């Protein structure tokens, strides 16, 4: 890879660093090269901490760091929760709370039994988990063998601040802590990062303020802004989008800065489309519009096309009204469980239908597998492999038994109901298999984060719906309570497109109460600085006279 000057500046050693990187800027390549250089020049017994937002991103980063024969054995690659558990809480929590009577394990709310639920319900919600009153409840849960999942980052921070052995261990084993997608950090994650840097490690934070889209998870871009202002961190930018056609990048950047200097573009690849009718009608229109787009070029297949929508309600319109081959990715009943059992079932279904998935990737969902005996690992791998051979009518029974054997816990009534719903739904099961080339893909804007497609059709750009608009209780003009997050989400959707981006709005809109009103284009389509950067058309096309 031939690095740009911006990328070279970000890669070179310079102490603690903040890298703000736009979509398609090659940030993963930059981080990987920076880590490889550090590992090759460092001591053999030391590694780095590399924290990403998802397990998939961790695997990709680790794979890139292995290129060029770099030794990554002493490094940590994983999510913030897995880092907190494996490197801080499991080894050192006993120094703070004392030894647990049994091996403690993380539990979501839905994993808790009646006694544990009663303890959790006693938390004082407006106080930190590690306040004196709540810490006593954390200790009681811990003595029952429970690490409360929502408290993990805050608990790790508490341990790191109060355990000298923990701080010495991290400093002796690791040289640098890297955190990607920093704009989606929580307060506890941010404070843990700063605490680790203060203890002697170099800190590297990578993010993009314009891709902060998880405010509803209590994640905030303010922490990335704070690091940019921090005089102990050098700030570097990686600002060239290598993914999108220049006209798409120009349009996206003008959303935030109407005076943004435009890149040279040989043509316009952004279109604003006015669909006649409601969201249901726009879904019907796609049955003819998408084939028409694909017929104009032999470069693209249906799987190169993605339709992005605001929420699951809009996904339902696509599922009900698209007649061309498509794959609709929505959260199924298992996804909504947020329990260890649900996560394992999702992984096993992925393994059953996607032959690129390996048994070892499924074993990562078993909390105690790292320290398990060889016999235990062999037995667990056999259970996982059975997922591909079990008969369809026995799938539900197999998954119920597999979760009990692998996790050692009985599935709850709500979990069994969700499992039955998914295993009896052909469309839900199809989501676990790879997309074929003759299928377009449909998903929410949030689910598309981190992905890229040749052609993006971004729907739901209607006034009141996106950005969300509501009446002012004081009687003044209507307000946009989530303008910044919604604009970031719109930006993220546009920058998934490599070659063509179509921004769709409808002449009418269906409310959440299934009432129909006249529709107007979203304010996002009328932002200053966009004039001349897009084409316009209506669909269905009016016949020529």
Coordinates of C-alpha atoms in Angstrom, one line a residue:
X1 CA 0.0 0.0 0.0
X2 CA 1.3 3.5 -0.9
X3 CA 0.5 5.7 2.1
X4 CA -0.5 9.3 1.7
X5 CA 1.4 12.0 3.6
X6 CA -1.4 12.2 6.2
X7 CA -1.3 8.5 6.7
X8 CA 2.5 8.6 7.1
X9 CA 2.2 11.3 9.7
X10 CA -0.3 9.2 11.7
X11 CA 1.8 6.0 11.4
X12 CA 5.1 7.4 12.7
X13 CA 5.9 7.2 16.5
X14 CA 5.0 10.4 18.4
X15 CA 3.7 9.5 21.8
X16 CA 0.0 9.6 22.7
X17 CA -2.1 10.3 19.7
X18 CA -5.6 11.1 18.5
X19 CA -6.4 10.2 14.9
X20 CA -9.6 11.5 13.4
X21 CA -10.3 9.5 10.2
X22 CA -13.1 9.9 7.7
X23 CA -14.9 7.0 6.1
X24 CA -12.9 5.1 3.5
X25 CA -9.6 6.8 4.7
X26 CA -7.8 3.5 5.2
X27 CA -7.7 3.9 9.0
X28 CA -7.5 0.1 9.6
X29 CA -4.5 -0.1 7.4
X30 CA -2.9 2.8 9.2
X31 CA -3.6 1.3 12.7
X32 CA -2.3 -2.1 11.6
X33 CA 0.9 -0.6 10.1
X34 CA 1.5 1.5 13.2
X35 CA 1.1 -1.6 15.4
X36 CA 3.4 -3.7 13.2
X37 CA 6.1 -1.1 13.4
X38 CA 5.8 -0.9 17.1
X39 CA 5.9 -4.7 17.7
X40 CA 8.8 -5.1 15.3
X41 CA 10.8 -2.5 17.1
X42 CA 9.8 -3.4 20.7
X43 CA 10.8 -5.9 23.3
X44 CA 9.8 -9.5 22.5
X45 CA 7.9 -10.0 25.8
X46 CA 5.7 -6.9 25.3
X47 CA 2.7 -6.3 23.1
X48 CA -0.1 -3.8 22.5
X49 CA -3.7 -3.5 23.5
X50 CA -6.0 -3.1 20.5
X51 CA -9.6 -2.5 21.3
X52 CA -12.3 -2.4 18.6
X53 CA -16.1 -2.0 18.6
X54 CA -16.9 -5.6 17.4
X55 CA -15.3 -9.0 17.5
X56 CA -15.3 -9.0 13.7
X57 CA -13.3 -5.8 13.5
X58 CA -10.8 -7.3 16.1
X59 CA -10.2 -10.3 13.9
X60 CA -9.7 -8.2 10.8
X61 CA -7.2 -5.9 12.7
X62 CA -5.3 -8.9 14.2
X63 CA -5.1 -10.5 10.7
X64 CA -3.7 -7.4 9.2
X65 CA -1.1 -7.0 12.0
X66 CA 0.1 -10.6 11.4
X67 CA 1.0 -9.7 7.8
X68 CA 4.8 -9.3 7.3
X69 CA 5.5 -11.9 10.0
X70 CA 4.9 -9.5 12.9
X71 CA 4.6 -11.3 16.2
X72 CA 1.3 -10.5 17.9
X73 CA 1.3 -13.3 20.4
X74 CA 1.8 -11.0 23.4
X75 CA -0.9 -8.5 22.3
X76 CA -4.6 -8.2 23.1
X77 CA -7.1 -7.8 20.3
X78 CA -10.8 -7.6 21.3
X79 CA -13.7 -5.5 22.5
X80 CA -13.6 -3.2 25.5
X81 CA -15.7 -5.6 27.5
X82 CA -13.5 -8.6 26.8
X83 CA -10.4 -6.5 27.6
X84 CA -11.9 -5.3 30.9
X85 CA -12.8 -8.9 31.9
X86 CA -9.7 -10.8 30.8
X87 CA -7.0 -8.3 31.7
X88 CA -8.4 -6.4 34.7
X89 CA -11.5 -7.8 36.4
X90 CA -10.7 -11.6 36.3
X91 CA -7.1 -11.3 37.5
X92 CA -7.5 -8.3 40.0
X93 CA -11.0 -7.9 41.2
X94 CA -10.3 -10.3 44.0
X95 CA -7.7 -7.8 45.3
X96 CA -10.6 -5.3 45.8
X97 CA -13.6 -7.4 46.7
X98 CA -11.9 -10.6 47.9
X99 CA -12.0 -14.1 46.3
X100 CA -15.4 -15.2 45.0
X101 CA -16.7 -18.6 46.2
X102 CA -17.1 -19.7 42.6
X103 CA -15.8 -18.6 39.2
X104 CA -17.5 -15.3 38.5
X105 CA -19.0 -14.7 35.1
X106 CA -20.6 -11.8 33.3
X107 CA -24.4 -11.7 33.1
X108 CA -26.9 -9.6 31.3
X109 CA -30.2 -8.7 33.0
X110 CA -31.9 -11.5 31.2
X111 CA -29.4 -14.0 32.6
X112 CA -30.1 -13.2 36.2
X113 CA -32.0 -15.5 38.5
X114 CA -34.7 -14.2 40.9
X115 CA -32.2 -13.4 43.8
X116 CA -29.8 -11.7 41.5
X117 CA -32.5 -9.7 39.8
X118 CA -33.6 -8.4 43.3
X119 CA -30.1 -7.2 44.0
X120 CA -29.9 -5.4 40.6
X121 CA -33.2 -3.7 41.2
X122 CA -31.7 -2.2 44.4
X123 CA -29.1 -0.2 42.4
X124 CA -29.4 3.6 42.9
X125 CA -29.7 4.5 39.2
X126 CA -28.4 8.1 39.5
X127 CA -25.2 7.0 41.2
X128 CA -22.1 5.3 39.7
X129 CA -21.9 1.6 39.9
X130 CA -18.8 2.0 42.1
X131 CA -20.4 4.4 44.5
X132 CA -20.3 3.1 48.1
X133 CA -23.9 2.0 48.1
X134 CA -23.9 0.3 44.7
X135 CA -20.4 -1.2 45.2
X136 CA -21.8 -3.2 48.1
X137 CA -24.4 -4.6 45.7
X138 CA -21.7 -5.4 43.1
X139 CA -19.8 -7.2 45.8
X140 CA -22.9 -9.3 46.8
X141 CA -23.4 -10.2 43.1
X142 CA -19.8 -11.1 42.8
X143 CA -20.0 -13.4 45.8
X144 CA -22.9 -15.1 44.0
X145 CA -20.6 -15.6 41.0
X146 CA -22.0 -12.7 39.0
X147 CA -20.3 -9.8 37.2
X148 CA -23.0 -7.4 36.2
X149 CA -22.5 -6.8 32.5
X150 CA -23.6 -3.1 32.4
X151 CA -21.1 -2.3 35.1
X152 CA -18.0 -3.9 33.4
X153 CA -16.2 -0.8 32.2
X154 CA -16.8 1.2 35.3
X155 CA -15.8 -1.8 37.5
X156 CA -12.6 -2.2 35.5
X157 CA -11.8 1.5 36.0
X158 CA -12.4 1.1 39.8
X159 CA -10.0 -1.9 39.9
X160 CA -7.3 -0.2 37.8
X161 CA -7.4 2.9 40.0
X162 CA -7.3 0.9 43.3
X163 CA -5.0 -2.0 42.4
X164 CA -1.3 -1.2 42.1
X165 CA -0.7 -4.8 40.9
X166 CA -3.1 -4.3 38.0
X167 CA -1.3 -1.1 36.9
X168 CA 2.1 -2.8 37.2
X169 CA 0.9 -5.8 35.2
X170 CA -0.5 -3.7 32.3
X171 CA 2.6 -1.5 32.1
X172 CA 4.9 -4.5 32.2
X173 CA 3.1 -6.5 29.5
X174 CA 1.9 -3.7 27.1
X175 CA 3.4 -0.6 25.6
X176 CA 0.4 1.1 24.0
X177 CA -3.4 1.0 24.2
X178 CA -5.2 1.5 20.9
X179 CA -9.0 2.2 20.8
X180 CA -10.9 2.4 17.6
X181 CA -14.3 4.1 17.1
X182 CA -13.6 6.4 20.0
X183 CA -16.5 8.6 19.1
X184 CA -18.7 5.8 20.5
X185 CA -17.0 5.6 23.9
X186 CA -18.9 5.8 27.1
X187 CA -17.8 8.0 30.1
X188 CA -16.4 4.9 31.9
X189 CA -14.5 3.7 28.9
X190 CA -13.0 7.1 28.3
X191 CA -11.9 7.5 32.0
X192 CA -10.4 3.9 31.9
X193 CA -8.4 4.8 28.8
X194 CA -7.0 8.0 30.4
X195 CA -6.3 6.1 33.6
X196 CA -4.2 3.5 31.7
X197 CA -2.3 6.2 29.9
X198 CA -1.6 8.0 33.2
X199 CA -0.1 4.7 34.5
X200 CA 2.5 4.8 31.8
X201 CA 1.2 3.3 28.5
X202 CA 1.0 5.3 25.3
X203 CA -2.5 6.0 24.2
X204 CA -3.8 6.0 20.6
X205 CA -7.5 6.9 20.0
X206 CA -9.0 6.7 16.5
X207 CA -12.4 8.0 15.6
X208 CA -14.7 10.3 13.5
X209 CA -16.9 12.9 15.2
X210 CA -19.3 12.7 12.2
X211 CA -19.9 9.0 12.7
X212 CA -21.1 9.2 16.3
X213 CA -24.5 7.4 16.0
X214 CA -24.9 5.6 19.3
X215 CA -26.1 8.3 21.7
X216 CA -29.0 6.1 22.8
X217 CA -26.3 3.8 24.3
X218 CA -24.9 6.6 26.4
X219 CA -22.0 6.9 24.0
X220 CA -20.8 10.5 23.2
X221 CA -18.4 12.2 20.8
X222 CA -17.6 14.7 23.6
X223 CA -14.9 12.3 24.9
X224 CA -13.1 12.3 21.5
X225 CA -13.4 16.1 21.4
X226 CA -11.8 16.2 24.9
X227 CA -8.9 14.2 23.7
X228 CA -8.4 16.4 20.7
X229 CA -8.1 19.4 23.1
X230 CA -5.8 17.4 25.5
X231 CA -2.3 18.9 25.2
X232 CA -0.8 15.6 26.1
X233 CA -2.1 14.1 22.9
X234 CA -1.0 14.9 19.4
X235 CA -3.9 15.3 16.9
X236 CA -3.5 13.9 13.4
X237 CA -6.2 13.8 10.6
X238 CA -6.6 11.2 7.8
X239 CA -9.1 13.1 5.7
X240 CA -9.0 11.6 2.2
X241 CA -11.9 9.2 1.4
X242 CA -10.6 6.5 -0.9
X243 CA -13.8 4.5 -0.9
X244 CA -16.5 6.8 -2.3
X245 CA -16.7 8.5 -5.7
X246 CA -15.5 12.1 -5.3
X247 CA -19.0 13.5 -5.9
X248 CA -20.3 11.4 -3.0
X249 CA -17.6 12.6 -0.7
X250 CA -18.2 16.2 -1.7
X251 CA -21.9 15.9 -1.0
X252 CA -21.3 14.1 2.4
X253 CA -18.7 16.7 3.5
X254 CA -20.9 19.6 2.6
X255 CA -23.5 18.4 5.2
X256 CA -21.3 19.6 7.9
X257 CA -19.5 22.5 6.2
X258 CA -21.3 24.3 3.4
X259 CA -17.9 25.9 2.4
X260 CA -16.0 22.6 2.3
X261 CA -13.4 22.6 -0.5
X262 CA -14.7 20.2 -3.2
X263 CA -12.6 17.5 -4.8
X264 CA -12.5 17.2 -8.6
X265 CA -15.3 14.9 -9.8
X266 CA -15.8 13.8 -13.4
X267 CA -19.6 13.3 -12.9
X268 CA -22.4 13.5 -10.3
X269 CA -23.2 10.2 -8.6
X270 CA -25.6 11.5 -6.0
X271 CA -29.3 11.6 -6.8
X272 CA -32.3 12.9 -4.8
X273 CA -35.3 10.8 -5.8
X274 CA -38.9 11.8 -5.2
X275 CA -41.0 8.6 -4.9
X276 CA -44.7 9.0 -5.6
X277 CA -46.8 7.7 -2.7
X278 CA -45.9 6.3 0.7
X279 CA -43.1 4.3 2.0
X280 CA -45.0 1.2 0.9
X281 CA -45.2 2.6 -2.6
X282 CA -41.5 3.4 -2.7
X283 CA -40.8 -0.2 -1.8
X284 CA -42.9 -1.3 -4.7
X285 CA -41.1 1.1 -7.0
X286 CA -37.8 -0.4 -6.2
X287 CA -38.9 -3.6 -7.9
X288 CA -38.5 -1.8 -11.2
X289 CA -36.0 1.0 -10.3
X290 CA -33.2 -1.4 -9.1
X291 CA -33.3 -3.6 -12.2
X292 CA -33.3 -0.5 -14.4
X293 CA -30.2 0.8 -12.6
X294 CA -28.4 -2.5 -12.9
X295 CA -29.3 -2.8 -16.6
X296 CA -27.4 0.4 -17.4
X297 CA -24.1 -1.2 -16.5
X298 CA -22.8 -4.8 -16.4
X299 CA -20.3 -3.8 -13.6
X300 CA -22.8 -4.4 -10.8
X301 CA -24.7 -7.4 -9.5
X302 CA -27.8 -7.2 -7.2
X303 CA -25.7 -7.9 -4.1
X304 CA -23.8 -4.7 -4.8
X305 CA -27.0 -2.8 -4.0
X306 CA -28.1 -2.0 -0.4
X307 CA -31.4 -0.3 0.6
X308 CA -30.9 1.6 3.9
X309 CA -33.8 2.7 6.1
X310 CA -34.3 4.4 9.4
X311 CA -35.9 1.7 11.4
X312 CA -37.4 -1.8 11.6
X313 CA -40.8 -0.5 10.6
X314 CA -39.5 0.6 7.3
X315 CA -37.7 -2.8 6.9
X316 CA -41.1 -4.3 7.2
X317 CA -42.4 -2.4 4.2
X318 CA -39.5 -3.7 2.2
X319 CA -40.0 -7.3 3.4
X320 CA -43.7 -7.1 2.5
X321 CA -43.5 -5.3 -0.9
X322 CA -40.2 -6.2 -2.6
X323 CA -40.7 -8.9 -5.1
X324 CA -37.2 -9.0 -6.5
X325 CA -34.7 -11.3 -4.7
X326 CA -33.6 -9.6 -1.5
X327 CA -32.1 -10.2 1.9
X328 CA -33.7 -8.2 4.7
X329 CA -31.4 -7.9 7.8
X330 CA -33.4 -7.1 10.8
X331 CA -33.1 -7.8 14.5
X332 CA -34.8 -11.1 15.1
X333 CA -36.3 -12.4 18.4
X334 CA -32.9 -13.9 19.4
X335 CA -31.1 -10.7 18.8
X336 CA -33.3 -8.8 21.2
X337 CA -32.6 -11.2 24.1
X338 CA -29.2 -9.7 25.0
X339 CA -28.2 -12.8 27.0
X340 CA -25.3 -15.3 26.9
X341 CA -27.7 -18.0 25.7
X342 CA -29.0 -15.7 22.9
X343 CA -25.5 -14.7 21.8
X344 CA -24.5 -18.4 21.6
X345 CA -27.6 -19.4 19.6
X346 CA -26.9 -16.6 17.1
X347 CA -23.3 -17.8 16.7
X348 CA -24.4 -21.4 16.3
X349 CA -26.9 -20.4 13.6
X350 CA -24.3 -18.4 11.8
X351 CA -22.0 -21.5 11.9
X352 CA -24.8 -23.7 10.6
X353 CA -25.6 -21.6 7.6
X354 CA -22.3 -19.8 6.8
X355 CA -19.5 -22.3 6.0
X356 CA -16.9 -19.6 6.2
X357 CA -17.5 -19.6 10.0
X358 CA -15.2 -21.9 12.0
X359 CA -15.9 -23.8 15.3
X360 CA -13.2 -21.8 17.1
X361 CA -15.1 -18.6 16.3
X362 CA -18.1 -20.1 18.1
X363 CA -16.1 -21.2 21.1
X364 CA -15.2 -17.6 21.7
X365 CA -18.8 -17.2 23.1
X366 CA -18.1 -19.6 25.9
X367 CA -16.8 -17.6 28.9
X368 CA -14.5 -20.3 30.5
X369 CA -13.2 -21.9 27.3
X370 CA -9.7 -20.3 27.4
X371 CA -8.8 -22.0 30.7
X372 CA -10.6 -25.3 29.8
X373 CA -9.0 -28.7 29.6
X374 CA -8.2 -30.2 26.2
X375 CA -11.0 -32.8 26.7
X376 CA -13.5 -30.0 27.4
X377 CA -12.4 -28.1 24.3
X378 CA -12.7 -31.2 22.1
X379 CA -16.2 -32.0 23.5
X380 CA -17.3 -28.4 23.0
X381 CA -16.0 -28.4 19.4
X382 CA -18.0 -31.6 18.7
X383 CA -21.2 -30.0 20.0
X384 CA -20.6 -26.9 17.7
X385 CA -19.9 -29.0 14.6
X386 CA -23.2 -30.9 15.1
X387 CA -25.0 -27.6 14.2
X388 CA -24.4 -28.3 10.5
X389 CA -25.7 -31.9 10.4
X390 CA -28.8 -31.7 12.7
X391 CA -32.1 -32.1 10.9
X392 CA -34.2 -28.9 10.5
X393 CA -37.1 -30.3 12.7
X394 CA -34.5 -31.0 15.5
X395 CA -32.8 -27.6 15.3
X396 CA -34.7 -26.0 18.2
X397 CA -34.0 -29.0 20.4
X398 CA -30.3 -29.1 19.4
X399 CA -29.8 -25.4 20.2
X400 CA -31.5 -25.7 23.6
X401 CA -29.3 -28.7 24.5
X402 CA -26.2 -27.1 23.1
X403 CA -26.5 -23.9 25.2
X404 CA -27.1 -26.0 28.3
X405 CA -24.0 -28.1 27.6
X406 CA -21.7 -25.3 26.5
X407 CA -22.8 -22.6 29.0
X408 CA -24.1 -24.8 31.9
X409 CA -27.3 -22.9 32.2
X410 CA -30.9 -23.7 31.4
X411 CA -32.7 -21.5 28.8
X412 CA -35.4 -19.3 30.3
X413 CA -39.0 -19.3 29.1
X414 CA -38.6 -16.0 27.2
X415 CA -35.4 -17.3 25.5
X416 CA -37.2 -20.6 24.4
X417 CA -40.1 -18.5 23.0
X418 CA -37.6 -16.4 21.0
X419 CA -35.8 -19.5 19.8
X420 CA -39.1 -21.1 18.6
X421 CA -40.1 -18.0 16.8
X422 CA -36.8 -17.8 14.9
X423 CA -36.4 -21.5 14.0
X424 CA -40.0 -21.6 12.7
X425 CA -39.4 -18.5 10.5
X426 CA -37.7 -19.2 7.1
X427 CA -36.9 -15.6 6.5
X428 CA -35.4 -15.2 10.0
X429 CA -33.1 -18.2 9.4
X430 CA -32.0 -16.9 6.0
X431 CA -30.4 -13.9 7.7
X432 CA -27.7 -16.3 9.0
X433 CA -26.5 -17.4 5.6
X434 CA -24.2 -15.5 3.2
X435 CA -25.8 -13.2 0.7
X436 CA -26.0 -14.6 -2.9
X437 CA -25.0 -12.4 -5.8
X438 CA -28.6 -12.2 -7.1
X439 CA -30.0 -10.7 -3.9
X440 CA -30.1 -7.0 -3.0
X441 CA -29.5 -6.3 0.7
X442 CA -31.8 -4.3 3.0
X443 CA -30.9 -3.1 6.5
X444 CA -31.2 -0.2 8.9
X445 CA -28.6 2.6 8.8
X446 CA -27.2 1.5 12.2
X447 CA -26.7 -2.0 11.0
X448 CA -24.8 -0.8 7.9
X449 CA -22.1 0.9 10.0
X450 CA -18.7 -0.3 8.9
X451 CA -19.9 -1.8 5.7
X452 CA -19.6 -0.6 2.1
X453 CA -21.6 -1.2 -1.1
X454 CA -21.3 -0.1 -4.7
X455 CA -24.9 1.3 -4.8
X456 CA -26.7 2.8 -1.8
X457 CA -30.4 3.6 -1.9
X458 CA -31.0 5.7 1.3
X459 CA -34.8 5.9 2.0
X460 CA -36.9 7.6 4.7
X461 CA -35.7 11.1 4.0
X462 CA -39.0 12.7 4.8
X463 CA -39.8 15.7 7.0
X464 CA -40.7 14.8 10.6
X465 CA -39.3 11.3 10.2
X466 CA -35.6 11.9 9.5
X467 CA -34.4 13.9 11.3
X468 CA -36.9 13.2 14.0
X469 CA -39.1 16.2 14.6
X470 CA -41.6 16.8 17.3
X471 CA -43.8 19.6 18.5
X472 CA -42.4 22.2 20.9
X473 CA -44.2 21.9 24.3
X474 CA -43.7 25.6 24.8
X475 CA -45.7 26.4 21.7
X476 CA -42.9 27.6 19.5
X477 CA -41.4 26.2 16.3
X478 CA -41.1 22.4 16.1
X479 CA -37.8 21.0 17.4
X480 CA -35.3 18.4 16.4
X481 CA -34.2 16.7 19.6
X482 CA -31.6 14.4 17.9
X483 CA -30.4 16.6 15.1
X484 CA -26.7 15.9 15.5
X485 CA -27.1 12.2 15.9
X486 CA -29.5 12.0 13.0
X487 CA -27.2 14.0 10.7
X488 CA -24.3 11.7 11.6
X489 CA -26.5 8.7 10.8
X490 CA -27.4 10.3 7.4
X491 CA -23.8 10.9 6.8
X492 CA -22.8 7.3 7.7
X493 CA -25.5 6.0 5.3
X494 CA -24.2 8.2 2.3
X495 CA -20.6 7.2 2.9
X496 CA -21.4 3.5 2.6
X497 CA -21.7 4.1 -1.2
X498 CA -18.7 3.6 -3.4
X499 CA -20.2 4.4 -6.8
X500 CA -23.8 5.6 -6.7
X501 CA -26.0 7.1 -3.9
X502 CA -29.7 7.6 -4.2
X503 CA -31.5 9.6 -1.5
X504 CA -35.2 8.9 -1.5
X505 CA -38.2 10.7 0.0
X506 CA -41.9 10.2 -0.6
X507 CA -44.8 12.4 -1.4
X508 CA -46.8 10.9 1.5
X509 CA -45.7 9.3 4.7
X510 CA -47.1 6.6 7.0
X511 CA -46.9 7.4 10.7
X512 CA -46.2 4.9 13.4
X513 CA -50.0 4.8 14.0
X514 CA -50.5 3.8 10.4
X515 CA -52.0 7.1 9.4
X516 CA -51.1 8.7 6.1
X517 CA -50.2 12.4 5.7
X518 CA -48.7 14.4 2.9
X519 CA -44.9 14.3 2.8
X520 CA -42.1 16.8 2.2
X521 CA -38.4 16.3 1.7
X522 CA -36.2 16.0 4.8
X523 CA -34.4 19.2 5.9
X524 CA -31.2 17.2 5.3
X525 CA -31.9 17.4 1.5
X526 CA -32.1 21.2 1.7
X527 CA -28.8 21.8 3.6
X528 CA -26.8 24.9 2.5
X529 CA -23.9 24.1 0.2
X530 CA -25.5 21.1 -1.5
X531 CA -26.7 22.9 -4.6
X532 CA -25.2 21.6 -7.8
X533 CA -23.8 18.5 -6.1
X534 CA -26.7 16.1 -6.9
X535 CA -29.2 15.3 -9.7
X536 CA -32.9 15.0 -9.2
X537 CA -35.6 12.7 -10.5
X538 CA -39.1 11.4 -9.7
X539 CA -40.2 7.8 -9.7
X540 CA -42.2 6.4 -11.2
X541 CA -41.1 8.4 -14.2
X542 CA -43.8 10.3 -16.0
X543 CA -44.3 9.0 -19.5
X544 CA -42.9 11.1 -22.3
X545 CA -45.6 13.0 -24.3

